[in-house]
């Protein structure tokens, strides 16, 4: 900037002492007699003072397009200029005001400048825009504090919105809220039914430092719609309302007095479910509301017996004798007809359903299918038509022999199906309950089902006995295999499998810990199992155990989470064991309960798999067009949840999912959009990118984490959209989506349903739940469990199936082969190839493999 350079002559006692050059516009010099004139001379007493600031510029925010003004005021000052981001502001942009302090006589100078939004945007993203003023006096200069100028904004979408819930009376309630990103940061307040919540006037409410609302003890009056409100100097945003319902479970009143003894020698008493009465969806009282008791002979009124009473009793006895004789005759006839039947089990579906498991699509050419065994002397056992009704069949009770049978299956290496011993067995055949609500109601009355969820949307259940079965939660990757003989003979269990999604079910995590799997419950807890069941669930780690300490956690009866297993340090004598595959975790457990997989990184190389999904409106009638980018753990249950949520929002998938490895490097995740045709589209994003904090992703506690890009088209006729969307971890891996489609006529085959193809039956009981038929399985186990000198036993089977890492675990079981086959069943339920298993058996040198090698042409 042009500055006036003028000499200032300092006089003392009439002598010229020195010449000083000073930047000044307030002094002039005349050369005749070396005299200097000063426009605003300083009094001699203050000529040695440095300038000090009366007003310094403060941080300011630009709201919308309105410029901001920075002010600087100093005394004693002869000049003041602003410097912004290291460059001097032109003097023409300064508004200068000079004055004299009447008290001291010192000159006072005030300078103002205006800063526009365009000036700030020119350097946005490189560094913050700042300004400071520099003041001069005859002695020297002083600099003011830096004032930062920022563009104020408040995004529309909350990073986490409160979720509705049902809670019992007096229970603590936690409603989470993470406001939208904004500058300055948004202030948060809460509303109930559109009225402001003030914790000062109602101490039952508490707002945490991270903006969550806590209701210390839920009251009936706390039922309502809760909204999180975020505001700053730019805007005010409201979250979606979360409905909180406070319910009251019913309670009994005292029993009434016993009634007088009636003519039937019975007295009664009753009670009512009124202390309190159930309300707002609370449970009804459990138990009887009416109770009877036989009266003693002294209390029972005596009645005279006459001839008519004798005749009545004689008639009743005669009818009873006739019915008894008739029943005996029918039983004898039935047993005579059943004599001589040569079958080990009356229901042939035990043999046949294993060859074509229910819930699996019909076989295709080249895939194993049941065929006639023309060359087998027991071929009649293989050609029985499968009983297709066993899809919903569970076998209740045991196989009981009517007469003693001494024949047993041979343990030799001969043909698998030998003539069955002559004997008849009865089989009690039941079915799974057809009404889910009936099952849930029956379970809720039993004390050991306290952990069963109130809803059955994400729950599968079934009735099982010693024949075992399988529970599956479709499209979640979660299943529970109940092997044969896991349930003791003579026992019948009603078993459930569910995903826990509520906030109070999440695990407390600390340090570098992260949730790697869904929280899964199977129960009822406490039931006796004679061998381990296998719980399968997805995980999102990179499966590199050298970078992780992965632990299996189980919730105790008291509600605390305990470590029951660390992968790689399993103890075979414990009731838990785990196999970690690339994307799935198989948990062997002899105790049912609530489980989750938690990982703690051992190095910064540890990584989680994130699934990136892009959604947009299926129909858009406005100029604005939103693209939602989900960054979630790569597990099928989360994929299902997002798909269902987007279906409700009217969204559709606009590109194929991508996988990103997110490392424990403490670096955030960034998202940006590029290469849009500027003539037709523009992004409303103020910054160059959006950013998700590292911990929000690493903790795994925010299930459906996403960012939204709001685009604006120039007119409603603009429908073709091309752009590139990038997602990357700072100093880490990244992925990009190249989009090129018509937002109104998109015909690409990206229907979200194509990702949800698991249509298996949620519950399969008995042989239909397994690929390998029950009797064949028994024969294989008998043949391979016995150690062979040449190693042709279960050890070779485990090696051929690439399961030899678990040799010590298999060896600790009574039947190692059965555990190996259980694991094979869980791994190959959807794509099991019995020919492949038969080939392995042939390599081992067992003739049992021949049962699988049946050609399609012989069926």
PDB file of C-alpha atoms in Angstrom, residues 392-601:
ATOM      1  CA  UNK A 392     -42.872 -77.712  10.269  1.00  0.00           C
ATOM      2  CA  UNK A 393     -42.455 -80.990  12.095  1.00  0.00           C
ATOM      3  CA  UNK A 394     -40.711 -81.486  15.382  1.00  0.00           C
ATOM      4  CA  UNK A 395     -40.263 -84.938  16.924  1.00  0.00           C
ATOM      5  CA  UNK A 396     -41.368 -84.902  20.523  1.00  0.00           C
ATOM      6  CA  UNK A 397     -40.517 -87.708  22.890  1.00  0.00           C
ATOM      7  CA  UNK A 398     -38.165 -90.663  22.424  1.00  0.00           C
ATOM      8  CA  UNK A 399     -38.025 -93.686  20.141  1.00  0.00           C
ATOM      9  CA  UNK A 400     -39.311 -96.439  22.431  1.00  0.00           C
ATOM     10  CA  UNK A 401     -39.014-100.091  21.448  1.00  0.00           C
ATOM     11  CA  UNK A 402     -42.072-102.303  22.021  1.00  0.00           C
ATOM     12  CA  UNK A 403     -39.955-105.354  22.528  1.00  0.00           C
ATOM     13  CA  UNK A 404     -36.309-105.735  23.418  1.00  0.00           C
ATOM     14  CA  UNK A 405     -34.026-105.416  20.388  1.00  0.00           C
ATOM     15  CA  UNK A 406     -30.485-106.705  20.630  1.00  0.00           C
ATOM     16  CA  UNK A 407     -29.270-105.840  17.102  1.00  0.00           C
ATOM     17  CA  UNK A 408     -27.088-102.714  16.750  1.00  0.00           C
ATOM     18  CA  UNK A 409     -25.458-100.955  13.843  1.00  0.00           C
ATOM     19  CA  UNK A 410     -22.155-102.478  12.822  1.00  0.00           C
ATOM     20  CA  UNK A 411     -19.001-100.468  13.403  1.00  0.00           C
ATOM     21  CA  UNK A 412     -17.225-102.201  10.533  1.00  0.00           C
ATOM     22  CA  UNK A 413     -16.230-100.612   7.270  1.00  0.00           C
ATOM     23  CA  UNK A 414     -18.801-102.616   5.343  1.00  0.00           C
ATOM     24  CA  UNK A 415     -21.899-101.329   3.517  1.00  0.00           C
ATOM     25  CA  UNK A 416     -23.604 -98.483   5.286  1.00  0.00           C
ATOM     26  CA  UNK A 417     -27.204 -99.691   5.229  1.00  0.00           C
ATOM     27  CA  UNK A 418     -27.453-103.257   6.481  1.00  0.00           C
ATOM     28  CA  UNK A 419     -30.779-104.998   7.178  1.00  0.00           C
ATOM     29  CA  UNK A 420     -32.382-103.262  10.093  1.00  0.00           C
ATOM     30  CA  UNK A 421     -33.109-105.304  13.244  1.00  0.00           C
ATOM     31  CA  UNK A 422     -36.597-106.663  13.572  1.00  0.00           C
ATOM     32  CA  UNK A 423     -38.405-104.323  15.886  1.00  0.00           C
ATOM     33  CA  UNK A 424     -41.098-101.681  15.923  1.00  0.00           C
ATOM     34  CA  UNK A 425     -40.873 -98.235  17.410  1.00  0.00           C
ATOM     35  CA  UNK A 426     -43.440 -95.556  17.978  1.00  0.00           C
ATOM     36  CA  UNK A 427     -42.755 -91.933  17.206  1.00  0.00           C
ATOM     37  CA  UNK A 428     -44.633 -89.014  18.749  1.00  0.00           C
ATOM     38  CA  UNK A 429     -44.946 -86.500  15.953  1.00  0.00           C
ATOM     39  CA  UNK A 430     -45.783 -82.877  16.784  1.00  0.00           C
ATOM     40  CA  UNK A 431     -45.736 -79.543  14.948  1.00  0.00           C
ATOM     41  CA  UNK A 432     -44.317 -76.130  15.628  1.00  0.00           C
ATOM     42  CA  UNK A 433     -46.807 -73.587  16.920  1.00  0.00           C
ATOM     43  CA  UNK A 434     -48.526 -71.797  14.068  1.00  0.00           C
ATOM     44  CA  UNK A 435     -49.230 -68.605  15.993  1.00  0.00           C
ATOM     45  CA  UNK A 436     -46.118 -66.595  16.956  1.00  0.00           C
ATOM     46  CA  UNK A 437     -48.012 -64.567  19.518  1.00  0.00           C
ATOM     47  CA  UNK A 438     -49.184 -67.748  21.258  1.00  0.00           C
ATOM     48  CA  UNK A 439     -45.575 -68.892  21.573  1.00  0.00           C
ATOM     49  CA  UNK A 440     -44.423 -65.526  22.915  1.00  0.00           C
ATOM     50  CA  UNK A 441     -47.262 -65.364  25.434  1.00  0.00           C
ATOM     51  CA  UNK A 442     -46.490 -68.828  26.750  1.00  0.00           C
ATOM     52  CA  UNK A 443     -42.829 -68.015  27.116  1.00  0.00           C
ATOM     53  CA  UNK A 444     -43.432 -64.715  28.866  1.00  0.00           C
ATOM     54  CA  UNK A 445     -45.112 -66.521  31.756  1.00  0.00           C
ATOM     55  CA  UNK A 446     -41.956 -68.515  32.536  1.00  0.00           C
ATOM     56  CA  UNK A 447     -39.301 -66.989  34.743  1.00  0.00           C
ATOM     57  CA  UNK A 448     -36.343 -68.158  32.666  1.00  0.00           C
ATOM     58  CA  UNK A 449     -37.538 -66.160  29.663  1.00  0.00           C
ATOM     59  CA  UNK A 450     -36.836 -62.771  31.249  1.00  0.00           C
ATOM     60  CA  UNK A 451     -34.473 -61.911  28.394  1.00  0.00           C
ATOM     61  CA  UNK A 452     -36.986 -62.661  25.641  1.00  0.00           C
ATOM     62  CA  UNK A 453     -37.800 -59.434  23.705  1.00  0.00           C
ATOM     63  CA  UNK A 454     -41.290 -58.000  23.852  1.00  0.00           C
ATOM     64  CA  UNK A 455     -41.629 -58.162  20.064  1.00  0.00           C
ATOM     65  CA  UNK A 456     -40.959 -61.032  17.700  1.00  0.00           C
ATOM     66  CA  UNK A 457     -39.976 -59.110  14.561  1.00  0.00           C
ATOM     67  CA  UNK A 458     -36.349 -60.236  14.744  1.00  0.00           C
ATOM     68  CA  UNK A 459     -36.934 -63.543  16.510  1.00  0.00           C
ATOM     69  CA  UNK A 460     -37.121 -67.172  15.378  1.00  0.00           C
ATOM     70  CA  UNK A 461     -38.264 -69.984  17.633  1.00  0.00           C
ATOM     71  CA  UNK A 462     -39.130 -73.651  17.530  1.00  0.00           C
ATOM     72  CA  UNK A 463     -39.811 -76.802  19.536  1.00  0.00           C
ATOM     73  CA  UNK A 464     -37.005 -79.376  19.518  1.00  0.00           C
ATOM     74  CA  UNK A 465     -36.121 -82.762  21.009  1.00  0.00           C
ATOM     75  CA  UNK A 466     -33.121 -85.112  20.751  1.00  0.00           C
ATOM     76  CA  UNK A 467     -33.287 -85.112  16.932  1.00  0.00           C
ATOM     77  CA  UNK A 468     -32.132 -81.469  16.930  1.00  0.00           C
ATOM     78  CA  UNK A 469     -32.831 -78.785  14.359  1.00  0.00           C
ATOM     79  CA  UNK A 470     -31.934 -75.317  13.203  1.00  0.00           C
ATOM     80  CA  UNK A 471     -33.081 -71.727  13.865  1.00  0.00           C
ATOM     81  CA  UNK A 472     -32.276 -68.994  11.335  1.00  0.00           C
ATOM     82  CA  UNK A 473     -32.875 -65.245  11.216  1.00  0.00           C
ATOM     83  CA  UNK A 474     -33.255 -64.717   7.447  1.00  0.00           C
ATOM     84  CA  UNK A 475     -31.002 -62.142   5.785  1.00  0.00           C
ATOM     85  CA  UNK A 476     -28.890 -61.584   8.914  1.00  0.00           C
ATOM     86  CA  UNK A 477     -26.225 -64.298   8.726  1.00  0.00           C
ATOM     87  CA  UNK A 478     -27.341 -65.490  12.180  1.00  0.00           C
ATOM     88  CA  UNK A 479     -28.314 -69.111  12.853  1.00  0.00           C
ATOM     89  CA  UNK A 480     -28.317 -71.670  15.635  1.00  0.00           C
ATOM     90  CA  UNK A 481     -27.621 -75.340  14.870  1.00  0.00           C
ATOM     91  CA  UNK A 482     -28.896 -77.816  17.458  1.00  0.00           C
ATOM     92  CA  UNK A 483     -27.131 -81.102  16.635  1.00  0.00           C
ATOM     93  CA  UNK A 484     -28.771 -84.494  17.186  1.00  0.00           C
ATOM     94  CA  UNK A 485     -28.416 -85.665  20.793  1.00  0.00           C
ATOM     95  CA  UNK A 486     -27.656 -82.125  22.024  1.00  0.00           C
ATOM     96  CA  UNK A 487     -31.000 -82.173  23.835  1.00  0.00           C
ATOM     97  CA  UNK A 488     -31.292 -85.112  26.235  1.00  0.00           C
ATOM     98  CA  UNK A 489     -33.671 -87.878  25.188  1.00  0.00           C
ATOM     99  CA  UNK A 490     -37.040 -87.435  26.787  1.00  0.00           C
ATOM    100  CA  UNK A 491     -36.667 -83.620  26.912  1.00  0.00           C
ATOM    101  CA  UNK A 492     -38.500 -81.125  24.711  1.00  0.00           C
ATOM    102  CA  UNK A 493     -37.250 -77.540  24.604  1.00  0.00           C
ATOM    103  CA  UNK A 494     -38.825 -74.432  23.140  1.00  0.00           C
ATOM    104  CA  UNK A 495     -35.803 -72.445  21.932  1.00  0.00           C
ATOM    105  CA  UNK A 496     -35.594 -68.908  20.536  1.00  0.00           C
ATOM    106  CA  UNK A 497     -32.993 -66.884  18.602  1.00  0.00           C
ATOM    107  CA  UNK A 498     -33.057 -63.079  18.380  1.00  0.00           C
ATOM    108  CA  UNK A 499     -31.006 -59.934  17.670  1.00  0.00           C
ATOM    109  CA  UNK A 500     -30.786 -57.272  20.354  1.00  0.00           C
ATOM    110  CA  UNK A 501     -30.996 -53.743  18.958  1.00  0.00           C
ATOM    111  CA  UNK A 502     -32.088 -51.578  21.897  1.00  0.00           C
ATOM    112  CA  UNK A 503     -29.627 -49.115  23.378  1.00  0.00           C
ATOM    113  CA  UNK A 504     -29.682 -50.728  26.801  1.00  0.00           C
ATOM    114  CA  UNK A 505     -28.559 -54.019  25.254  1.00  0.00           C
ATOM    115  CA  UNK A 506     -25.325 -52.585  23.861  1.00  0.00           C
ATOM    116  CA  UNK A 507     -22.024 -53.458  25.431  1.00  0.00           C
ATOM    117  CA  UNK A 508     -19.962 -51.001  27.457  1.00  0.00           C
ATOM    118  CA  UNK A 509     -16.762 -50.461  25.437  1.00  0.00           C
ATOM    119  CA  UNK A 510     -13.526 -48.859  26.618  1.00  0.00           C
ATOM    120  CA  UNK A 511     -10.252 -47.761  25.053  1.00  0.00           C
ATOM    121  CA  UNK A 512      -9.573 -49.288  21.631  1.00  0.00           C
ATOM    122  CA  UNK A 513     -12.409 -51.819  21.947  1.00  0.00           C
ATOM    123  CA  UNK A 514     -14.956 -52.095  19.164  1.00  0.00           C
ATOM    124  CA  UNK A 515     -18.069 -54.163  18.597  1.00  0.00           C
ATOM    125  CA  UNK A 516     -17.390 -56.638  15.789  1.00  0.00           C
ATOM    126  CA  UNK A 517     -20.699 -58.545  15.649  1.00  0.00           C
ATOM    127  CA  UNK A 518     -24.367 -58.128  16.415  1.00  0.00           C
ATOM    128  CA  UNK A 519     -25.569 -58.811  19.944  1.00  0.00           C
ATOM    129  CA  UNK A 520     -27.352 -62.166  19.665  1.00  0.00           C
ATOM    130  CA  UNK A 521     -29.513 -63.981  22.219  1.00  0.00           C
ATOM    131  CA  UNK A 522     -30.469 -67.640  22.222  1.00  0.00           C
ATOM    132  CA  UNK A 523     -32.400 -69.251  25.010  1.00  0.00           C
ATOM    133  CA  UNK A 524     -33.876 -70.048  27.348  1.00  0.00           C
ATOM    134  CA  UNK A 525     -30.692 -69.733  29.414  1.00  0.00           C
ATOM    135  CA  UNK A 526     -30.053 -72.487  31.894  1.00  0.00           C
ATOM    136  CA  UNK A 527     -31.370 -75.437  29.872  1.00  0.00           C
ATOM    137  CA  UNK A 528     -29.265 -78.593  29.987  1.00  0.00           C
ATOM    138  CA  UNK A 529     -27.381 -79.564  26.827  1.00  0.00           C
ATOM    139  CA  UNK A 530     -25.396 -82.783  26.446  1.00  0.00           C
ATOM    140  CA  UNK A 531     -23.217 -81.466  23.619  1.00  0.00           C
ATOM    141  CA  UNK A 532     -22.467 -78.001  22.178  1.00  0.00           C
ATOM    142  CA  UNK A 533     -24.787 -76.165  19.826  1.00  0.00           C
ATOM    143  CA  UNK A 534     -23.266 -73.882  17.167  1.00  0.00           C
ATOM    144  CA  UNK A 535     -24.188 -70.182  16.981  1.00  0.00           C
ATOM    145  CA  UNK A 536     -23.204 -68.531  13.683  1.00  0.00           C
ATOM    146  CA  UNK A 537     -23.033 -64.750  13.287  1.00  0.00           C
ATOM    147  CA  UNK A 538     -21.264 -62.260  11.039  1.00  0.00           C
ATOM    148  CA  UNK A 539     -18.287 -60.193  12.152  1.00  0.00           C
ATOM    149  CA  UNK A 540     -16.624 -57.149  10.543  1.00  0.00           C
ATOM    150  CA  UNK A 541     -12.943 -57.588  11.465  1.00  0.00           C
ATOM    151  CA  UNK A 542     -10.256 -58.187   8.856  1.00  0.00           C
ATOM    152  CA  UNK A 543      -9.741 -61.650  10.499  1.00  0.00           C
ATOM    153  CA  UNK A 544      -6.009 -61.024  11.043  1.00  0.00           C
ATOM    154  CA  UNK A 545      -5.659 -62.336  14.577  1.00  0.00           C
ATOM    155  CA  UNK A 546      -2.092 -61.031  14.912  1.00  0.00           C
ATOM    156  CA  UNK A 547      -3.541 -57.482  14.892  1.00  0.00           C
ATOM    157  CA  UNK A 548      -6.438 -58.159  17.274  1.00  0.00           C
ATOM    158  CA  UNK A 549      -7.361 -59.404  20.710  1.00  0.00           C
ATOM    159  CA  UNK A 550     -10.857 -60.722  19.982  1.00  0.00           C
ATOM    160  CA  UNK A 551     -13.017 -61.839  22.880  1.00  0.00           C
ATOM    161  CA  UNK A 552     -16.357 -63.571  23.101  1.00  0.00           C
ATOM    162  CA  UNK A 553     -18.521 -61.853  25.687  1.00  0.00           C
ATOM    163  CA  UNK A 554     -21.576 -63.288  27.434  1.00  0.00           C
ATOM    164  CA  UNK A 555     -24.072 -61.451  29.584  1.00  0.00           C
ATOM    165  CA  UNK A 556     -24.509 -62.871  33.074  1.00  0.00           C
ATOM    166  CA  UNK A 557     -27.802 -63.299  34.894  1.00  0.00           C
ATOM    167  CA  UNK A 558     -27.012 -60.084  36.805  1.00  0.00           C
ATOM    168  CA  UNK A 559     -26.752 -58.160  33.516  1.00  0.00           C
ATOM    169  CA  UNK A 560     -22.965 -57.651  33.475  1.00  0.00           C
ATOM    170  CA  UNK A 561     -20.851 -58.653  30.472  1.00  0.00           C
ATOM    171  CA  UNK A 562     -18.077 -61.178  31.044  1.00  0.00           C
ATOM    172  CA  UNK A 563     -15.214 -62.439  28.871  1.00  0.00           C
ATOM    173  CA  UNK A 564     -15.734 -66.166  28.348  1.00  0.00           C
ATOM    174  CA  UNK A 565     -13.201 -66.735  25.576  1.00  0.00           C
ATOM    175  CA  UNK A 566     -10.284 -65.075  23.781  1.00  0.00           C
ATOM    176  CA  UNK A 567      -9.703 -66.283  20.247  1.00  0.00           C
ATOM    177  CA  UNK A 568      -6.419 -68.092  19.841  1.00  0.00           C
ATOM    178  CA  UNK A 569      -6.283 -68.912  23.555  1.00  0.00           C
ATOM    179  CA  UNK A 570      -9.193 -71.361  23.748  1.00  0.00           C
ATOM    180  CA  UNK A 571      -9.237 -73.990  26.488  1.00  0.00           C
ATOM    181  CA  UNK A 572     -10.901 -77.190  25.241  1.00  0.00           C
ATOM    182  CA  UNK A 573     -12.215 -78.022  28.711  1.00  0.00           C
ATOM    183  CA  UNK A 574     -14.303 -74.832  28.791  1.00  0.00           C
ATOM    184  CA  UNK A 575     -17.924 -74.869  27.554  1.00  0.00           C
ATOM    185  CA  UNK A 576     -17.111 -72.367  24.781  1.00  0.00           C
ATOM    186  CA  UNK A 577     -15.070 -72.606  21.598  1.00  0.00           C
ATOM    187  CA  UNK A 578     -14.899 -70.376  18.524  1.00  0.00           C
ATOM    188  CA  UNK A 579     -13.879 -70.633  14.873  1.00  0.00           C
ATOM    189  CA  UNK A 580     -13.250 -67.302  13.135  1.00  0.00           C
ATOM    190  CA  UNK A 581     -13.756 -67.398   9.369  1.00  0.00           C
ATOM    191  CA  UNK A 582     -13.292 -64.568   6.876  1.00  0.00           C
ATOM    192  CA  UNK A 583     -16.723 -63.055   7.543  1.00  0.00           C
ATOM    193  CA  UNK A 584     -18.409 -65.424  10.022  1.00  0.00           C
ATOM    194  CA  UNK A 585     -17.830 -66.485  13.596  1.00  0.00           C
ATOM    195  CA  UNK A 586     -18.917 -70.012  14.703  1.00  0.00           C
ATOM    196  CA  UNK A 587     -19.423 -70.273  18.454  1.00  0.00           C
ATOM    197  CA  UNK A 588     -19.612 -73.734  20.059  1.00  0.00           C
ATOM    198  CA  UNK A 589     -21.426 -73.368  23.366  1.00  0.00           C
ATOM    199  CA  UNK A 590     -22.956 -75.721  25.901  1.00  0.00           C
ATOM    200  CA  UNK A 591     -24.839 -72.827  27.538  1.00  0.00           C
ATOM    201  CA  UNK A 592     -27.462 -70.628  25.895  1.00  0.00           C
ATOM    202  CA  UNK A 593     -27.466 -66.888  26.546  1.00  0.00           C
ATOM    203  CA  UNK A 594     -26.616 -63.484  25.088  1.00  0.00           C
ATOM    204  CA  UNK A 595     -23.339 -63.231  23.147  1.00  0.00           C
ATOM    205  CA  UNK A 596     -21.282 -60.662  21.239  1.00  0.00           C
ATOM    206  CA  UNK A 597     -17.826 -60.454  19.708  1.00  0.00           C
ATOM    207  CA  UNK A 598     -15.628 -57.546  20.871  1.00  0.00           C
ATOM    208  CA  UNK A 599     -12.221 -56.706  19.436  1.00  0.00           C
ATOM    209  CA  UNK A 600      -9.340 -54.663  20.819  1.00  0.00           C
ATOM    210  CA  UNK A 601      -6.692 -53.567  18.340  1.00  0.00           C
TER     211      UNK A 601
END
